[in-house]
mmCIF file of C-alpha atoms and ligand atoms in Angstrom:
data_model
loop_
_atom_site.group_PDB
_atom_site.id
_atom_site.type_symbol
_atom_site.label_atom_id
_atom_site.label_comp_id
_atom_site.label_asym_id
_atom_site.label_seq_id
_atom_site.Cartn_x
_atom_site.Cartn_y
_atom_site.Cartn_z
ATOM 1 C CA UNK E 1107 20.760 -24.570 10.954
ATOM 2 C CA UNK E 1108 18.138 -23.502 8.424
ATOM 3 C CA UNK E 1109 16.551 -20.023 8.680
ATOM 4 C CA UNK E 1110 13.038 -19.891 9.782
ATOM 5 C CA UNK E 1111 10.759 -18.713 7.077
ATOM 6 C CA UNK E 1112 8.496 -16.145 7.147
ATOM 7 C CA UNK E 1113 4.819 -17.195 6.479
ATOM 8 C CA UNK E 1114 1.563 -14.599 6.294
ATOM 9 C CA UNK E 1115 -1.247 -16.115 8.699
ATOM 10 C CA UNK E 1116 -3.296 -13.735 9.302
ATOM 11 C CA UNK E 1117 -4.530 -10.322 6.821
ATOM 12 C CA UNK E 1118 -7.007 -8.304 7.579
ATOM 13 C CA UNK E 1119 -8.561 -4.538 5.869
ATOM 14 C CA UNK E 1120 -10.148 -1.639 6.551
ATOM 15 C CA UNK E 1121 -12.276 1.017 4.863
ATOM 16 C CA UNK E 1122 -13.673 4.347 6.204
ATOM 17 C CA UNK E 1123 -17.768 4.307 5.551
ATOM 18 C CA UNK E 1124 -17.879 7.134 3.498
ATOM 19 C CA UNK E 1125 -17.704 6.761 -0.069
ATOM 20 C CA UNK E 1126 -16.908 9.448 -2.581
ATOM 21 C CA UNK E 1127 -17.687 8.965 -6.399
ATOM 22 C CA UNK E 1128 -16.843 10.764 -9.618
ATOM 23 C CA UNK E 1129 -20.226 11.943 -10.253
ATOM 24 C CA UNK E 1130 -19.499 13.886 -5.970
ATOM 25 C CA UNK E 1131 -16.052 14.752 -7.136
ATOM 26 C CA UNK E 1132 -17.128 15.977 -10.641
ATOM 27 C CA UNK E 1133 -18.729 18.954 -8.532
ATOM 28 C CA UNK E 1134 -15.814 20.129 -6.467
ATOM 29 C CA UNK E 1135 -13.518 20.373 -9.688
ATOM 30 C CA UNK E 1136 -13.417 20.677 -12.873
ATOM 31 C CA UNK E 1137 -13.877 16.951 -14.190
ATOM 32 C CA UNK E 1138 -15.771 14.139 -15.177
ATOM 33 C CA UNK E 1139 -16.379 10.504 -14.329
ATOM 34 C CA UNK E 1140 -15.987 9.647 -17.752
ATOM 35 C CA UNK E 1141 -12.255 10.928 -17.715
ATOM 36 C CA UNK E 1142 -11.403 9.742 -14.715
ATOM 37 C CA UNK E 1143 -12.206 6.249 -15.422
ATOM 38 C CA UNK E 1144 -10.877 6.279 -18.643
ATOM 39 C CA UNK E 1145 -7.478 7.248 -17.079
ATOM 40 C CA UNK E 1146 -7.464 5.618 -13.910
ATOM 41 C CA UNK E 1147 -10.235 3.011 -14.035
ATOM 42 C CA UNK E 1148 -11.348 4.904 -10.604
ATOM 43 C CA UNK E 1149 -15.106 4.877 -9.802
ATOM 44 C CA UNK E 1150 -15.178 5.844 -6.336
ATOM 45 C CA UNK E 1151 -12.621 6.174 -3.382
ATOM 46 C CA UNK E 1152 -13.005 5.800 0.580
ATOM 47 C CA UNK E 1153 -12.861 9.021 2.926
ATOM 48 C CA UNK E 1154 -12.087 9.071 6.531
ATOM 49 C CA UNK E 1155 -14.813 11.043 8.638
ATOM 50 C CA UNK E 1156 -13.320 13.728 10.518
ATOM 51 C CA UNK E 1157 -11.185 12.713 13.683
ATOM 52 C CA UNK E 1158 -10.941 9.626 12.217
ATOM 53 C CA UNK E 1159 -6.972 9.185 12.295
ATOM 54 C CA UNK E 1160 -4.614 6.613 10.573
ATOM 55 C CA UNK E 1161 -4.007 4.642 13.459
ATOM 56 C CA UNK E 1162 -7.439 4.123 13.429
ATOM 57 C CA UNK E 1163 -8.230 2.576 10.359
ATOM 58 C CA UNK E 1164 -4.328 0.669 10.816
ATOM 59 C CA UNK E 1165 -6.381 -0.482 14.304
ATOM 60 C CA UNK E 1166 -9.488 -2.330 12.822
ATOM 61 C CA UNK E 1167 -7.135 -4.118 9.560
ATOM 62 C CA UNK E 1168 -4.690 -5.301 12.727
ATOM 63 C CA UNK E 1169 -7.199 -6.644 14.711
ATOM 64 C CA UNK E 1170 -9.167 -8.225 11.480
ATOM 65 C CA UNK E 1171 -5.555 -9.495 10.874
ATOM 66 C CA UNK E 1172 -4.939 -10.778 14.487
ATOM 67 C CA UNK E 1173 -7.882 -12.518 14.614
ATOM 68 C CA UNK E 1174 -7.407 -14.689 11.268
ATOM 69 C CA UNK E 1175 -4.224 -15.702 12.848
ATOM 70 C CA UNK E 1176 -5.402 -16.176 16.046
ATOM 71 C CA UNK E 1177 -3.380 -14.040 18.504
ATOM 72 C CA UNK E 1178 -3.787 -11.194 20.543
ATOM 73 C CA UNK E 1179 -1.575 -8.164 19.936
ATOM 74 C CA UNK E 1180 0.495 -9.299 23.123
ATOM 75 C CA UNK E 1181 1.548 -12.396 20.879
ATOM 76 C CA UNK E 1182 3.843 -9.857 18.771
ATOM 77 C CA UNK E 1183 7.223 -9.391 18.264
ATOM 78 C CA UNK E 1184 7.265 -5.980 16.628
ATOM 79 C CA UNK E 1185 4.940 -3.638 14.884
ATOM 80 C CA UNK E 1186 5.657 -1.904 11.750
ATOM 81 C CA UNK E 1187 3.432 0.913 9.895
ATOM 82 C CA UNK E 1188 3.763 2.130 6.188
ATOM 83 C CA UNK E 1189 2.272 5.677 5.801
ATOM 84 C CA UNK E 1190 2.863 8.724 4.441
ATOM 85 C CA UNK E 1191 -0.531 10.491 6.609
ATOM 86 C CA UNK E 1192 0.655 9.748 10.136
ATOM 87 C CA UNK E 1193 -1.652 11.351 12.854
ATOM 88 C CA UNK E 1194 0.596 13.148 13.852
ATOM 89 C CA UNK E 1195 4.799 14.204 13.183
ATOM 90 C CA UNK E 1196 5.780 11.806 16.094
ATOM 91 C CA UNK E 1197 4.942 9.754 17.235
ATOM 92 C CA UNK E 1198 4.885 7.230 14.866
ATOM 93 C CA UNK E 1199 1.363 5.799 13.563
ATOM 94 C CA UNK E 1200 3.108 2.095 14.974
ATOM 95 C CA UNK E 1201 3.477 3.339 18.727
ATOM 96 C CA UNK E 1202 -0.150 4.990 18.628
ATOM 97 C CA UNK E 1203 -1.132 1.676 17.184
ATOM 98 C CA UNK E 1204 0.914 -0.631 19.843
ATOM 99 C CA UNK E 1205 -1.452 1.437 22.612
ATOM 100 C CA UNK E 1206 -4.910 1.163 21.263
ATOM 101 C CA UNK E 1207 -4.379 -2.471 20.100
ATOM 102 C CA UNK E 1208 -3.842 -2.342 24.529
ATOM 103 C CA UNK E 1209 0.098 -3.840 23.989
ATOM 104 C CA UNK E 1210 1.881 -4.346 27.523
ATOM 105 C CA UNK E 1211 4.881 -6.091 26.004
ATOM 106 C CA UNK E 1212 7.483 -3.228 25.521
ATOM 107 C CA UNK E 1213 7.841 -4.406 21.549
ATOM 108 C CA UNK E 1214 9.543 -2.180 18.647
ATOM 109 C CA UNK E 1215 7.269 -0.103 17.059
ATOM 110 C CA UNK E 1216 7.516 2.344 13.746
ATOM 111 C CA UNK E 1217 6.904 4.015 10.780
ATOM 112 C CA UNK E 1218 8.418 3.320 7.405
ATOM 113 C CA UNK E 1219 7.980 6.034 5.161
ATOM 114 C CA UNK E 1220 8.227 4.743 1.633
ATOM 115 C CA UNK E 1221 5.211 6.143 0.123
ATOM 116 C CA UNK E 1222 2.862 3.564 -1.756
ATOM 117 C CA UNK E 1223 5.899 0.927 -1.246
ATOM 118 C CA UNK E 1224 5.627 1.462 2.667
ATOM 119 C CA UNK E 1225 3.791 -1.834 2.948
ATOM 120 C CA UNK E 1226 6.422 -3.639 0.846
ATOM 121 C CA UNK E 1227 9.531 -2.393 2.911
ATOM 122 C CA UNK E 1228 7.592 -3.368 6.176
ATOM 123 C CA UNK E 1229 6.879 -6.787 4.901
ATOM 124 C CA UNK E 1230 10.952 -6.859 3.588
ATOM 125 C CA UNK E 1231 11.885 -5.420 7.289
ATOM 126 C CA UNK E 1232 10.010 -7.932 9.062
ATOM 127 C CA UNK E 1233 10.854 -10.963 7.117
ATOM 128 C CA UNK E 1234 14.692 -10.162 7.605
ATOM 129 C CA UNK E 1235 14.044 -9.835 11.831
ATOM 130 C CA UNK E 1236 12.006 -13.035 11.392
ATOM 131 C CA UNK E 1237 15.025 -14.713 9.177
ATOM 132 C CA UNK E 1238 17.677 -13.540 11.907
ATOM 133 C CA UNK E 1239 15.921 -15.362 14.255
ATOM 134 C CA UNK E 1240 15.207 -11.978 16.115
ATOM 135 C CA UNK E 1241 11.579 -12.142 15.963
ATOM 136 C CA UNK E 1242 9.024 -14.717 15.395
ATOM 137 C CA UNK E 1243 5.963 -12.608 15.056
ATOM 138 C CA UNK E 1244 5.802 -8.945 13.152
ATOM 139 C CA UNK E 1245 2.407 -7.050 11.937
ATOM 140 C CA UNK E 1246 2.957 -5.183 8.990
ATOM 141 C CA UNK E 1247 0.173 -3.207 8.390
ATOM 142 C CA UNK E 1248 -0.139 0.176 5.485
ATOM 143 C CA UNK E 1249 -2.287 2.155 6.374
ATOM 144 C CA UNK E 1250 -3.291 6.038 5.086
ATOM 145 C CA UNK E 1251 -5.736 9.284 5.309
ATOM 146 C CA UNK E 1252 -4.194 10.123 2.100
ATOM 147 C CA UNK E 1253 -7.452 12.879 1.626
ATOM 148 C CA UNK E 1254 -5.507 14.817 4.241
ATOM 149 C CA UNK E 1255 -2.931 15.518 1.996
ATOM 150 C CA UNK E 1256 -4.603 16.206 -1.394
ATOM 151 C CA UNK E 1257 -5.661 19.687 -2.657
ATOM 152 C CA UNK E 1258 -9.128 19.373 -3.177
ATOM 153 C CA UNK E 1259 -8.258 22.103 -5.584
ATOM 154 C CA UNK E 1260 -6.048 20.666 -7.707
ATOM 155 C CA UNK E 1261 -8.109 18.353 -10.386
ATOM 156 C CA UNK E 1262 -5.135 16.756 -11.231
ATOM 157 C CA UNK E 1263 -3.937 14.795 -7.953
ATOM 158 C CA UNK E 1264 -6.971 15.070 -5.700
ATOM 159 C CA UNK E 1265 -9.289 12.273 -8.264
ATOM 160 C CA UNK E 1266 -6.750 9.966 -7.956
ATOM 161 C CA UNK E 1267 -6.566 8.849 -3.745
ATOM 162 C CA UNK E 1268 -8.400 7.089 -1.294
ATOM 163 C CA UNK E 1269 -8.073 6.094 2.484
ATOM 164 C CA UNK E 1270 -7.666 2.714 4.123
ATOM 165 C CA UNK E 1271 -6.006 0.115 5.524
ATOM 166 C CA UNK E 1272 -4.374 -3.179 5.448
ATOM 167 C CA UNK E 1273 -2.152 -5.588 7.610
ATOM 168 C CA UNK E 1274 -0.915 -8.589 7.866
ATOM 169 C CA UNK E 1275 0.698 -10.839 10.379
ATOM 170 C CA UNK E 1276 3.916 -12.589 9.563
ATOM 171 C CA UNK E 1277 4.843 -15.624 11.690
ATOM 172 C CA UNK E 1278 7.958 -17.786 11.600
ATOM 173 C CA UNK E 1279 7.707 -21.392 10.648
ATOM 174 C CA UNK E 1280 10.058 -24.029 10.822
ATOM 175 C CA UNK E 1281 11.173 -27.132 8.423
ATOM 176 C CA UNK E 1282 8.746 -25.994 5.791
ATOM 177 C CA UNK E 1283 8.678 -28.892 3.400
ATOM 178 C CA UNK E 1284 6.184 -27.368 1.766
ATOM 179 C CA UNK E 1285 7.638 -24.247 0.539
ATOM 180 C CA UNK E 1286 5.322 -22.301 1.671
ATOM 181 C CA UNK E 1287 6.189 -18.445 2.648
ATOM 182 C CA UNK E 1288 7.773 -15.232 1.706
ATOM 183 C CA UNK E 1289 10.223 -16.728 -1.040
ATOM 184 C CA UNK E 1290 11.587 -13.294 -1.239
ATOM 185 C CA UNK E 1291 11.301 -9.712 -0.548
ATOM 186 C CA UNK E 1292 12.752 -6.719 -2.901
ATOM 187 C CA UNK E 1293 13.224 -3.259 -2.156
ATOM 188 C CA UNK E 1294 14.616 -0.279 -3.713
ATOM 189 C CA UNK E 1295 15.135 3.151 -4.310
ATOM 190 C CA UNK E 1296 16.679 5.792 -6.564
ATOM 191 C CA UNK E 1297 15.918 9.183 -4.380
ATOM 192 C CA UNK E 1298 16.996 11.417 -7.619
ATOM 193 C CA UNK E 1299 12.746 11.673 -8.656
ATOM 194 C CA UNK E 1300 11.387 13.406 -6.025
ATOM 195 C CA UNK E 1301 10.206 16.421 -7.536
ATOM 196 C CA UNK E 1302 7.696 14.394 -9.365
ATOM 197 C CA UNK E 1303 6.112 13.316 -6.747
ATOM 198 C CA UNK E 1304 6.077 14.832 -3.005
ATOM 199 C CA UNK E 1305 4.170 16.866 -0.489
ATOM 200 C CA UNK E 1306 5.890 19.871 0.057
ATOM 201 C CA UNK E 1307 5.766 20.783 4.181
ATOM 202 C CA UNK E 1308 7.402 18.908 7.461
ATOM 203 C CA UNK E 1309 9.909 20.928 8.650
ATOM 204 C CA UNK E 1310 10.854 22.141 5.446
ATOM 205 C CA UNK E 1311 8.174 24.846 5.921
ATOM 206 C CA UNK E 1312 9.516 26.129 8.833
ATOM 207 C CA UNK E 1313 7.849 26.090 12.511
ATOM 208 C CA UNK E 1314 4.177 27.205 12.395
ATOM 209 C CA UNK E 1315 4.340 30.363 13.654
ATOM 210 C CA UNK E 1316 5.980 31.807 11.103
ATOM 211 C CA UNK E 1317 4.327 30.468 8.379
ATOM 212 C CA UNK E 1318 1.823 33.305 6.125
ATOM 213 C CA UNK E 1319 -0.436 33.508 3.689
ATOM 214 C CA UNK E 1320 2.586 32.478 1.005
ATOM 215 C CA UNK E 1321 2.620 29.121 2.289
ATOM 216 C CA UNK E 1322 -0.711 28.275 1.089
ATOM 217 C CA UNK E 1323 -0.562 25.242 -0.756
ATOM 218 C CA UNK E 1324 2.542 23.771 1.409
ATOM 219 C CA UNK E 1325 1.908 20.669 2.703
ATOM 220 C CA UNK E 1326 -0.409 18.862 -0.591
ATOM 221 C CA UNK E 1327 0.899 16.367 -2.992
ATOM 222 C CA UNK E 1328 2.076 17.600 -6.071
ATOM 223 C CA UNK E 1329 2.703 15.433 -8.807
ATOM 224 C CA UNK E 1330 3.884 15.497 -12.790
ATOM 225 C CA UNK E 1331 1.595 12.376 -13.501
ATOM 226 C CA UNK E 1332 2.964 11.300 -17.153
ATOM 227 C CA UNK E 1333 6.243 11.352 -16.066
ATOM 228 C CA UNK E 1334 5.304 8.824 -13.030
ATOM 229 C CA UNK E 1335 3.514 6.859 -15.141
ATOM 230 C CA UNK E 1336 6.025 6.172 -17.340
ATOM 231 C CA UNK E 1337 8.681 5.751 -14.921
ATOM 232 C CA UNK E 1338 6.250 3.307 -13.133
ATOM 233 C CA UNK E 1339 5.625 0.880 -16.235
ATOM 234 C CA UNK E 1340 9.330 0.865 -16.719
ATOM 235 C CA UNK E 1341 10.241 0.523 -12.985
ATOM 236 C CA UNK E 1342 8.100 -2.084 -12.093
ATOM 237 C CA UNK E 1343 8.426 -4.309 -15.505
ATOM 238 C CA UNK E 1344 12.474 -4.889 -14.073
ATOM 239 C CA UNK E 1345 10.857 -5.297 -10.876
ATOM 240 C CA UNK E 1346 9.205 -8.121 -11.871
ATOM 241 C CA UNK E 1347 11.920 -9.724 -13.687
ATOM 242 C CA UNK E 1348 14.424 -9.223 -10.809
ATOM 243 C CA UNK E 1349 11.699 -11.079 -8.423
ATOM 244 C CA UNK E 1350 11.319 -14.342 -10.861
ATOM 245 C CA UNK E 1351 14.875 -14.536 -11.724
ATOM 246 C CA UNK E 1352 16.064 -14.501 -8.314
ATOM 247 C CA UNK E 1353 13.483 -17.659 -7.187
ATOM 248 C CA UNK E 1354 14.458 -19.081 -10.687
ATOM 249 C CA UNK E 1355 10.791 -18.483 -11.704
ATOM 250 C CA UNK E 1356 8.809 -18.517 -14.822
ATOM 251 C CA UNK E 1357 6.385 -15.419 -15.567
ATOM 252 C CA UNK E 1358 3.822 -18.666 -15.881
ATOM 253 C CA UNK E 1359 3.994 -19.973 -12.250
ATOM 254 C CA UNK E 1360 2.687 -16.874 -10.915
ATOM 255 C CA UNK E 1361 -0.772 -17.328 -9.742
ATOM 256 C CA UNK E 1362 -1.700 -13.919 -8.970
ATOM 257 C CA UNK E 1363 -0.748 -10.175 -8.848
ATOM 258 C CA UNK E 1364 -1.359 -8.357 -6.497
ATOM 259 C CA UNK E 1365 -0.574 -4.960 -7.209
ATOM 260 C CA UNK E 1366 0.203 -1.509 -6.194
ATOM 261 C CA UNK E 1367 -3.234 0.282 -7.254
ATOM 262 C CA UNK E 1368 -2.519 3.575 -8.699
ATOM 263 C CA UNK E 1369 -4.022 2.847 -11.819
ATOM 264 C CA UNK E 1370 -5.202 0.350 -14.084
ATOM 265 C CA UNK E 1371 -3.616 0.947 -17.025
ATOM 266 C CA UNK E 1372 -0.039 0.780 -15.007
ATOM 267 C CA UNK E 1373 -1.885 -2.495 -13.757
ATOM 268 C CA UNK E 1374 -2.811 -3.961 -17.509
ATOM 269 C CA UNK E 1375 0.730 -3.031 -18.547
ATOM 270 C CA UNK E 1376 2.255 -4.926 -15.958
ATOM 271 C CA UNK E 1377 0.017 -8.161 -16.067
ATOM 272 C CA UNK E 1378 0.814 -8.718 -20.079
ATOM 273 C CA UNK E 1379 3.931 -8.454 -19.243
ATOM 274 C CA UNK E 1380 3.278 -11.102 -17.397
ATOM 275 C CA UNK E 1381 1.505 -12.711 -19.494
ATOM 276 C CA UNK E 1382 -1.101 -12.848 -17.338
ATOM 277 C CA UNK E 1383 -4.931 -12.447 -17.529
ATOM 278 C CA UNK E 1384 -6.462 -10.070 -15.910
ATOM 279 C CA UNK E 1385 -8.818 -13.020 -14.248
ATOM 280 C CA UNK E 1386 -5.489 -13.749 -11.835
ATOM 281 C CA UNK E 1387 -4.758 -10.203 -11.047
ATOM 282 C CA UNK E 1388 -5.960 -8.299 -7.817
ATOM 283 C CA UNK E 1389 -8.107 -5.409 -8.750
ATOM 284 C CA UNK E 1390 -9.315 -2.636 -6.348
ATOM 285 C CA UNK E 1391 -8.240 0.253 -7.681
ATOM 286 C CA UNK E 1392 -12.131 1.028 -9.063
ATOM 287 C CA UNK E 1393 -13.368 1.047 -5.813
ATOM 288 C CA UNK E 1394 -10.205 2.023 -3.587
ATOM 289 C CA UNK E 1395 -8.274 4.559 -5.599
ATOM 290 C CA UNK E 1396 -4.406 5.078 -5.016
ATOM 291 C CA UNK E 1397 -5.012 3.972 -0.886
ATOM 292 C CA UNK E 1398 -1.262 4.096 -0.981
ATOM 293 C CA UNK E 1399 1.192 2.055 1.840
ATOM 294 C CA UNK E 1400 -2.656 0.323 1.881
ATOM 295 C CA UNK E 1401 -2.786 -0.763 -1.161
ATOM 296 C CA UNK E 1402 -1.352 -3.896 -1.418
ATOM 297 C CA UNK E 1403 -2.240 -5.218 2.000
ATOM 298 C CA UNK E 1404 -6.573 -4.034 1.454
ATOM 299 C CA UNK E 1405 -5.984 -6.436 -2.450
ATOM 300 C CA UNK E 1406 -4.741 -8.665 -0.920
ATOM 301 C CA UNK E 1407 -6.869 -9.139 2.276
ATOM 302 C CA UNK E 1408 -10.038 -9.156 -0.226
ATOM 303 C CA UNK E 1409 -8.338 -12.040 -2.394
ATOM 304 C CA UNK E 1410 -7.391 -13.846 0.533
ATOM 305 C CA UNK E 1411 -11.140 -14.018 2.234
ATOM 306 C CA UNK E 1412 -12.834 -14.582 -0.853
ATOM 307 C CA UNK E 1413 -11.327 -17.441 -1.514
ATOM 308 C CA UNK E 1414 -9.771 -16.684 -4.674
ATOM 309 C CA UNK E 1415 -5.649 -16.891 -3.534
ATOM 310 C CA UNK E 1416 -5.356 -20.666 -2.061
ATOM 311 C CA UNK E 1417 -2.745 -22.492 0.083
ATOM 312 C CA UNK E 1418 0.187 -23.477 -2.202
ATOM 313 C CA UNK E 1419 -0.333 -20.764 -4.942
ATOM 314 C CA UNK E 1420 2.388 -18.338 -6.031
ATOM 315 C CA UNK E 1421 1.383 -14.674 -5.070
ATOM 316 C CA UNK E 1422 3.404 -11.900 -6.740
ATOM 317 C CA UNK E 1423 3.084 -8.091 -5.037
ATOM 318 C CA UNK E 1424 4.683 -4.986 -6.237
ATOM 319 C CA UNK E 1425 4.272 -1.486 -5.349
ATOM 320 C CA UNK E 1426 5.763 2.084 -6.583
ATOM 321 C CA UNK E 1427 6.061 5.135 -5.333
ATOM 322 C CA UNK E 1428 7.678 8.557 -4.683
ATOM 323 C CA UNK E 1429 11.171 8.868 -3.702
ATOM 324 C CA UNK E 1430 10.849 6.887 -5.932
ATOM 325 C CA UNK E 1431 10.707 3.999 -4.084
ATOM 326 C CA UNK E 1432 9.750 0.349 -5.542
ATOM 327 C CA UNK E 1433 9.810 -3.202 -4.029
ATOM 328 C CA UNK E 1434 8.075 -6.477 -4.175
ATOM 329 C CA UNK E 1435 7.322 -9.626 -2.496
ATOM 330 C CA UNK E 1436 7.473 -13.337 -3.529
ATOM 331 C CA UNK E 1437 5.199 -15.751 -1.560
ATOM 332 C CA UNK E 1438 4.011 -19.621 -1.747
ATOM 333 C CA UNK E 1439 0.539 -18.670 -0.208
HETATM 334 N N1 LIG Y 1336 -10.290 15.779 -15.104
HETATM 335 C C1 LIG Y 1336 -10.245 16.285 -16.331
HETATM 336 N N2 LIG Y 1336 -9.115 16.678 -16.926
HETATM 337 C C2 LIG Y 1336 -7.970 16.544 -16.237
HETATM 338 C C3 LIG Y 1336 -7.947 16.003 -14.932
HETATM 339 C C4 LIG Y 1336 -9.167 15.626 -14.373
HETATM 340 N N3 LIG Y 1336 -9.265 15.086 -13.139
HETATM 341 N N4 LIG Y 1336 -6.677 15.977 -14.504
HETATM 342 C C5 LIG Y 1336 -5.922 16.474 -15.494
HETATM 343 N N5 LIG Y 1336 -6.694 16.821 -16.538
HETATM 344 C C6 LIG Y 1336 -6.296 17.400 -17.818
HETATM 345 C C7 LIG Y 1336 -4.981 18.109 -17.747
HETATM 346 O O1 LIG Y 1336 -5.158 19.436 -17.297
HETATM 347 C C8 LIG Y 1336 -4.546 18.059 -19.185
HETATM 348 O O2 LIG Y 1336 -5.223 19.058 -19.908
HETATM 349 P P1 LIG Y 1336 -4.463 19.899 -21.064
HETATM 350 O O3 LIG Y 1336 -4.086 18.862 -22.080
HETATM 351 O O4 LIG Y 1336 -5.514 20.841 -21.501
HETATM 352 O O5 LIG Y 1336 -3.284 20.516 -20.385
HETATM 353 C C9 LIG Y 1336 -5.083 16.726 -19.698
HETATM 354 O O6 LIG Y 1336 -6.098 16.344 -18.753
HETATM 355 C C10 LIG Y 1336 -4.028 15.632 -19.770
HETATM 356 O O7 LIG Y 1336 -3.294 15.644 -18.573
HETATM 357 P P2 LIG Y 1336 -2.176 14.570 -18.283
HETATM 358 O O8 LIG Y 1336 -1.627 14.788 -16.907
HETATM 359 O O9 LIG Y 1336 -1.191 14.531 -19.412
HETATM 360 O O10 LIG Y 1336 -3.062 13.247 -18.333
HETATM 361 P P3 LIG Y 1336 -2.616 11.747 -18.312
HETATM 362 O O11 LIG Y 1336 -3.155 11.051 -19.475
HETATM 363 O O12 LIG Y 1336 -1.154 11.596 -18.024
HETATM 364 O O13 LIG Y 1336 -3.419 11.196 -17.058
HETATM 365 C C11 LIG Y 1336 -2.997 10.649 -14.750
HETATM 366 C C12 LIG Y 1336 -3.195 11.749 -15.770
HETATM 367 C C13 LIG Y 1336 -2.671 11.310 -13.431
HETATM 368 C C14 LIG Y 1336 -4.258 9.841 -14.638
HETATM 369 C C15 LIG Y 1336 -1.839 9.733 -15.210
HETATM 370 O O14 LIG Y 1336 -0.744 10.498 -15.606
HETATM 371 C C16 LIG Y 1336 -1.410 8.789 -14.144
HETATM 372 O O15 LIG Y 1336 -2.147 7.926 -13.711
HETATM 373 N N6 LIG Y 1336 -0.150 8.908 -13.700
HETATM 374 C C17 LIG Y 1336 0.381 8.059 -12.681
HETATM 375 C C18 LIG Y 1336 -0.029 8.601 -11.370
HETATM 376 C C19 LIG Y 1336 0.260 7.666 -10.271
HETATM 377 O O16 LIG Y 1336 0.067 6.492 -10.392
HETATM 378 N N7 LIG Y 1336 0.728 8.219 -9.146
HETATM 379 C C20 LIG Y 1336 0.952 7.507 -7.997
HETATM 380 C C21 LIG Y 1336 2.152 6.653 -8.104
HETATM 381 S S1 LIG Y 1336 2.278 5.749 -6.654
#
């Protein structure tokens, strides 16, 4: 018996209200707009207001989601969240998400923590339960308050992140003559790079109590950005041939890109590798920042509703992150 394929009907995104530009951030540090477009292609970046929680903005993506694909939250199979800013330690962002969404089924529900590739390994996750026949309907969303864990000190990380969310609903579909679907899902890690890219913290810095004025500073992302950079043009460059090869692909078939967006110069150097204009790759990154596990899912949710990605057309996403962790996802739209 053939597998049942897993197909994306529904996406959805979300974005706090408040907006924070260069020319805002320019007077909390030590920087300019001019350099931080230059190097990032950043203009402005999304903040949560205060109390506003990850499974919050993971709550209005899922139900934008949901409601392209036309089921209620009771419909679902399992829920999965990428983040790396989860309300709270436990429990997971998925179970606080399962109760607002107001699920009664008793369904799995967590957290994948895989930095920015979070969404990726929940969309790899769910296909497999959907290809074993275990599941026919899984929400991956990605969501982040990634302003909760930058030092607003620190020039050098805190320009570069934003806050949002994105989801999608995967659905099983037989006899699919089309071809239409998640061709394949890629996901990796190498685990030996994580001092160049972490938030120090969890458990690590012991219970609360004991923690003094030393441990200032615990608990922000650090980061040596050339060395991720590079490691992230590398990295995703095999990514992208180990996705093609393993459909039997061309670099030309691709329609569009939908990246991780950390940066846009990681983004140009991975579209002419391509070969690709930058006309058929997703770009938020100006307006988003590094959103993180969101990323992928908020590109791809604007792409989808504007019209631009269309039914039969070969998406490509990728995503990179700390651990580091990479992975990406083949899909006849
Ligand atoms: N404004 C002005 N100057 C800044 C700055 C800022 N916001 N941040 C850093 N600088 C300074 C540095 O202090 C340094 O000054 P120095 O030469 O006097 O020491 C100089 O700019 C160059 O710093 P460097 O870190 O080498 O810059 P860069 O060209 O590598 O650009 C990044 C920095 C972070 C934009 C770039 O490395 C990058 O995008 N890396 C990848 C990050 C990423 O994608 N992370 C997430 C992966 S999921």
């Amino acid at each position: 018996m053939k597998r049942p394929v897993a197909r994306i009907t529904g996406t959805g995104g979300y974005l706090p209200e408040r907006r924070m530009d260069n020319h805002e951030l320019s007077k909390r540090v030590e920087t300019s707009d001019a350099w931080i477009r230059e190097r990032t292609g950043i203009i402005e970046r999304r903040i949560a207001a205060p109390g506003e929680m990850t499974s919050d903005l993971a709550l209005q993506a899922s139900r934008r989601a949901l409601e392209m694909a036309g089921l209620t939250v009771n419909d679902l199979d399992m829920i999965l969240v990428g983040t790396i800013s989860p309300d709270l330690l436990f429990p997971s962002v998925a179970t606080l998400l399962l109760r607002k969404l107001g699920g009664t089924r008793f369904i799995p529900a967590f957290d994948l923590q895989a930095a920015c590739t979070g969404f990726l390994y929940g969309l790899s996750v769910g296909e497999s339960f959907i290809a074993s026949g275990q599941c026919r309907r899984v929400l991956v969303c990605g969501a982040e308050t990634f302003s909760r864990v930058v030092d607003w000190r620190d020039r050098s990380t805190c320009v570069l992140f934003g806050d949002g969310a994105g989801a999608v609903v995967l659905e099983a579909v037989e006899g699919t003559e089309d071809g239409r679907g998640l061709l394949s899902t890629h996901i990796h890690a190498d685990g030996v790079s994580a001092d160049l890219l972490k938030a120090s913290g969890g458990v690590s810095a012991g219970p609360p109590s004991d923690r003094g004025p030393e441990m200032d500073g615990i608990g922000y992302v650090l980061m040596q950005g050339n060395e991720v950079y590079k490691q992230a043009v590398t990295v995703m460059g095999r990514l992208v041939d180990e996705t093609l090869a393993a459909n039997g692909l061309e670099k030309s078939q691709v329609d569009w890109l939908v990246p991780h967006q950390a940066n846009i110069r990681i983004i140009q150097g991975i579209a002419k590798r391509l070969g690709m204009g930058m006309d058929r790759v997703v770009v938020t990154v100006e307006r988003h920042g590094n959103t993180s596990a969101a990323s992928v899912p908020l590109a791809l949710d604007e792409a989808v509703r504007d019209g631009r990605i269309q039914p039969g057309q070969l998406v490509l996403m990728e995503a990179f992150g700390a651990g580091f962790t990479w992975g990406s996802a083949l899909m006849r739209w």
